[in-house]
Amino acid sequence: MEKAKFCPICKKMVSENLVDTCESAHQYVIDNIKRKHPNWVEKDGACPRCVDYYKKI
Ligand SMILES: [Zn+2]
């Protein structure tokens, strides 16, 4: 059974795989997310849309 994918940033179920932010996100993206979501940690991952969004701000 496949584990449901839930993005901790936008709080949505997502059909895509979550991005492993530890491995593939740049530090500034991680910092941007943490600024808005202080309780989030990079090992939680994020959906590709959120990673994209935080890349641009
Ligand atoms: Zn998301």
Coordinates of N, CA, C and O and ligand atoms in Angstrom, one line a residue:
M1 N 0.8 -1.2 0.0 CA 0.0 0.0 0.0 C 0.9 1.2 0.0 O 1.8 1.3 0.8
E2 N 0.5 2.2 -0.9 CA 1.3 3.4 -1.0 C 0.9 4.4 0.1 O -0.2 4.6 0.4
K3 N 1.9 4.9 0.7 CA 1.7 5.9 1.8 C 1.2 7.2 1.1 O 1.6 7.6 0.1
A4 N 0.1 7.8 1.8 CA -0.4 9.0 1.3 C 0.6 10.1 1.4 O 1.4 10.2 2.4
K5 N 0.6 11.0 0.4 CA 1.6 12.0 0.5 C 0.9 13.3 0.9 O 0.0 13.8 0.2
F6 N 1.4 13.9 1.9 CA 0.8 15.1 2.5 C 1.9 16.1 2.6 O 2.9 15.9 3.2
C7 N 1.7 17.3 2.0 CA 2.7 18.3 2.0 C 2.5 19.1 3.3 O 1.5 19.7 3.6
P8 N 3.6 19.2 4.1 CA 3.5 19.9 5.4 C 3.4 21.4 5.3 O 3.1 22.1 6.2
I9 N 3.7 21.9 4.1 CA 3.8 23.3 3.9 C 2.4 23.8 3.5 O 1.8 24.7 4.1
C10 N 1.8 23.3 2.4 CA 0.5 23.7 1.9 C -0.7 22.9 2.5 O -1.8 23.2 2.3
K11 N -0.3 21.9 3.3 CA -1.3 21.1 4.0 C -2.3 20.4 3.0 O -3.5 20.3 3.3
K12 N -1.8 20.0 1.9 CA -2.6 19.3 0.9 C -2.1 17.9 0.6 O -0.9 17.7 0.7
M13 N -3.0 17.1 0.3 CA -2.6 15.8 -0.2 C -2.1 16.0 -1.6 O -2.7 16.7 -2.4
V14 N -1.0 15.4 -2.0 CA -0.4 15.7 -3.3 C -0.2 14.3 -4.0 O 0.1 13.3 -3.4
S15 N -0.4 14.3 -5.3 CA -0.2 13.1 -6.1 C 1.3 12.9 -6.5 O 1.7 11.8 -6.7
E16 N 2.0 14.0 -6.5 CA 3.4 13.9 -6.8 C 4.2 13.4 -5.6 O 3.7 13.5 -4.5
N17 N 5.4 12.9 -5.8 CA 6.2 12.6 -4.7 C 6.7 13.9 -4.1 O 6.9 14.9 -4.8
L18 N 6.8 13.9 -2.8 CA 7.3 15.1 -2.1 C 8.8 15.2 -2.5 O 9.5 14.2 -2.7
V19 N 9.3 16.5 -2.6 CA 10.7 16.7 -2.8 C 11.4 16.5 -1.5 O 11.0 16.9 -0.5
D20 N 12.5 15.7 -1.7 CA 13.4 15.5 -0.5 C 14.2 16.8 -0.4 O 15.3 16.9 -1.0
T21 N 13.8 17.7 0.5 CA 14.4 19.0 0.6 C 15.8 18.9 1.2 O 16.6 19.8 1.0
C22 N 16.1 17.9 2.0 CA 17.5 17.7 2.5 C 18.5 17.5 1.3 O 19.6 18.0 1.4
E23 N 18.0 16.7 0.3 CA 18.9 16.3 -0.7 C 18.9 17.3 -1.9 O 20.0 17.6 -2.5
S24 N 17.7 17.8 -2.2 CA 17.7 18.5 -3.5 C 17.3 20.0 -3.5 O 17.3 20.6 -4.5
A25 N 17.0 20.5 -2.3 CA 16.7 21.9 -2.3 C 17.9 22.8 -1.9 O 18.7 22.3 -1.1
H26 N 18.0 23.9 -2.5 CA 19.1 24.8 -2.1 C 18.8 25.4 -0.7 O 17.7 25.5 -0.3
Q27 N 19.9 25.7 0.0 CA 19.7 26.2 1.4 C 18.8 27.5 1.4 O 18.0 27.6 2.4
Y28 N 18.9 28.3 0.4 CA 18.0 29.5 0.5 C 16.6 29.2 0.4 O 15.7 29.9 1.0
V29 N 16.2 28.1 -0.3 CA 14.8 27.7 -0.4 C 14.4 27.2 1.0 O 13.3 27.5 1.4
I30 N 15.2 26.4 1.6 CA 14.9 25.9 2.9 C 14.8 27.0 3.9 O 13.8 27.1 4.7
D31 N 15.6 28.0 3.8 CA 15.5 29.2 4.7 C 14.2 30.0 4.5 O 13.6 30.4 5.4
N32 N 13.8 30.1 3.2 CA 12.6 30.8 2.9 C 11.4 30.1 3.5 O 10.5 30.7 4.0
I33 N 11.4 28.8 3.3 CA 10.3 28.0 3.9 C 10.2 28.1 5.4 O 9.2 28.4 6.0
K34 N 11.4 28.1 6.0 CA 11.5 28.1 7.5 C 11.0 29.5 8.1 O 10.5 29.6 9.2
R35 N 11.2 30.5 7.2 CA 10.8 31.8 7.7 C 9.3 31.9 7.9 O 8.8 32.5 8.8
K36 N 8.6 31.2 7.0 CA 7.1 31.2 7.0 C 6.6 30.1 7.8 O 5.5 30.1 8.3
H37 N 7.4 29.0 7.9 CA 6.9 27.8 8.7 C 8.0 27.4 9.6 O 8.8 26.4 9.4
P38 N 8.1 28.1 10.8 CA 9.1 27.9 11.7 C 9.2 26.4 12.3 O 10.3 26.0 12.7
N39 N 8.1 25.7 12.2 CA 8.1 24.3 12.8 C 8.5 23.3 11.7 O 8.7 22.1 12.1
W40 N 8.6 23.7 10.5 CA 9.0 22.8 9.5 C 10.5 22.5 9.5 O 11.3 23.3 9.8
V41 N 10.8 21.2 9.3 CA 12.2 20.8 9.1 C 12.4 20.2 7.8 O 11.5 19.6 7.2
E42 N 13.6 20.4 7.2 CA 13.8 19.9 5.8 C 13.6 18.5 5.6 O 13.2 18.0 4.5
K43 N 13.7 17.6 6.7 CA 13.5 16.2 6.4 C 12.0 15.9 6.2 O 11.7 14.8 5.8
D44 N 11.1 16.8 6.5 CA 9.7 16.7 6.2 C 9.4 16.7 4.8 O 8.3 16.2 4.3
G45 N 10.2 17.4 4.0 CA 10.0 17.5 2.6 C 8.9 18.5 2.3 O 8.3 19.1 3.1
A46 N 8.6 18.7 1.0 CA 7.6 19.6 0.5 C 7.2 19.2 -0.9 O 8.0 18.5 -1.6
C47 N 6.0 19.6 -1.3 CA 5.6 19.2 -2.7 C 6.3 20.1 -3.7 O 6.8 21.2 -3.3
P48 N 6.4 19.6 -4.9 CA 7.2 20.4 -5.9 C 6.7 21.8 -6.1 O 7.4 22.7 -6.4
R49 N 5.4 22.0 -5.9 CA 4.8 23.4 -6.1 C 5.3 24.3 -5.0 O 5.6 25.5 -5.3
C50 N 5.4 23.8 -3.8 CA 5.9 24.6 -2.7 C 7.4 25.0 -2.9 O 7.8 26.1 -2.7
V51 N 8.1 24.0 -3.3 CA 9.5 24.2 -3.5 C 9.7 25.3 -4.6 O 10.5 26.2 -4.4
D52 N 8.9 25.2 -5.6 CA 9.0 26.2 -6.7 C 8.6 27.6 -6.2 O 9.3 28.6 -6.5
Y53 N 7.6 27.6 -5.4 CA 7.1 28.9 -4.9 C 8.2 29.5 -4.0 O 8.5 30.7 -4.2
Y54 N 8.8 28.8 -3.1 CA 9.8 29.3 -2.2 C 11.1 29.6 -2.9 O 12.0 30.3 -2.4
K55 N 11.3 29.1 -4.1 CA 12.5 29.4 -4.9 C 12.4 30.8 -5.4 O 13.4 31.5 -5.7
K56 N 11.1 31.3 -5.6 CA 10.9 32.6 -6.3 C 10.8 33.7 -5.4 O 10.7 34.9 -5.8
I57 N 10.6 33.5 -4.1 CA 10.4 34.6 -3.2 C 11.7 35.1 -2.6 O 12.7 34.4 -2.6
Ligands
ZN1 ZN 3.0 22.0 -0.8

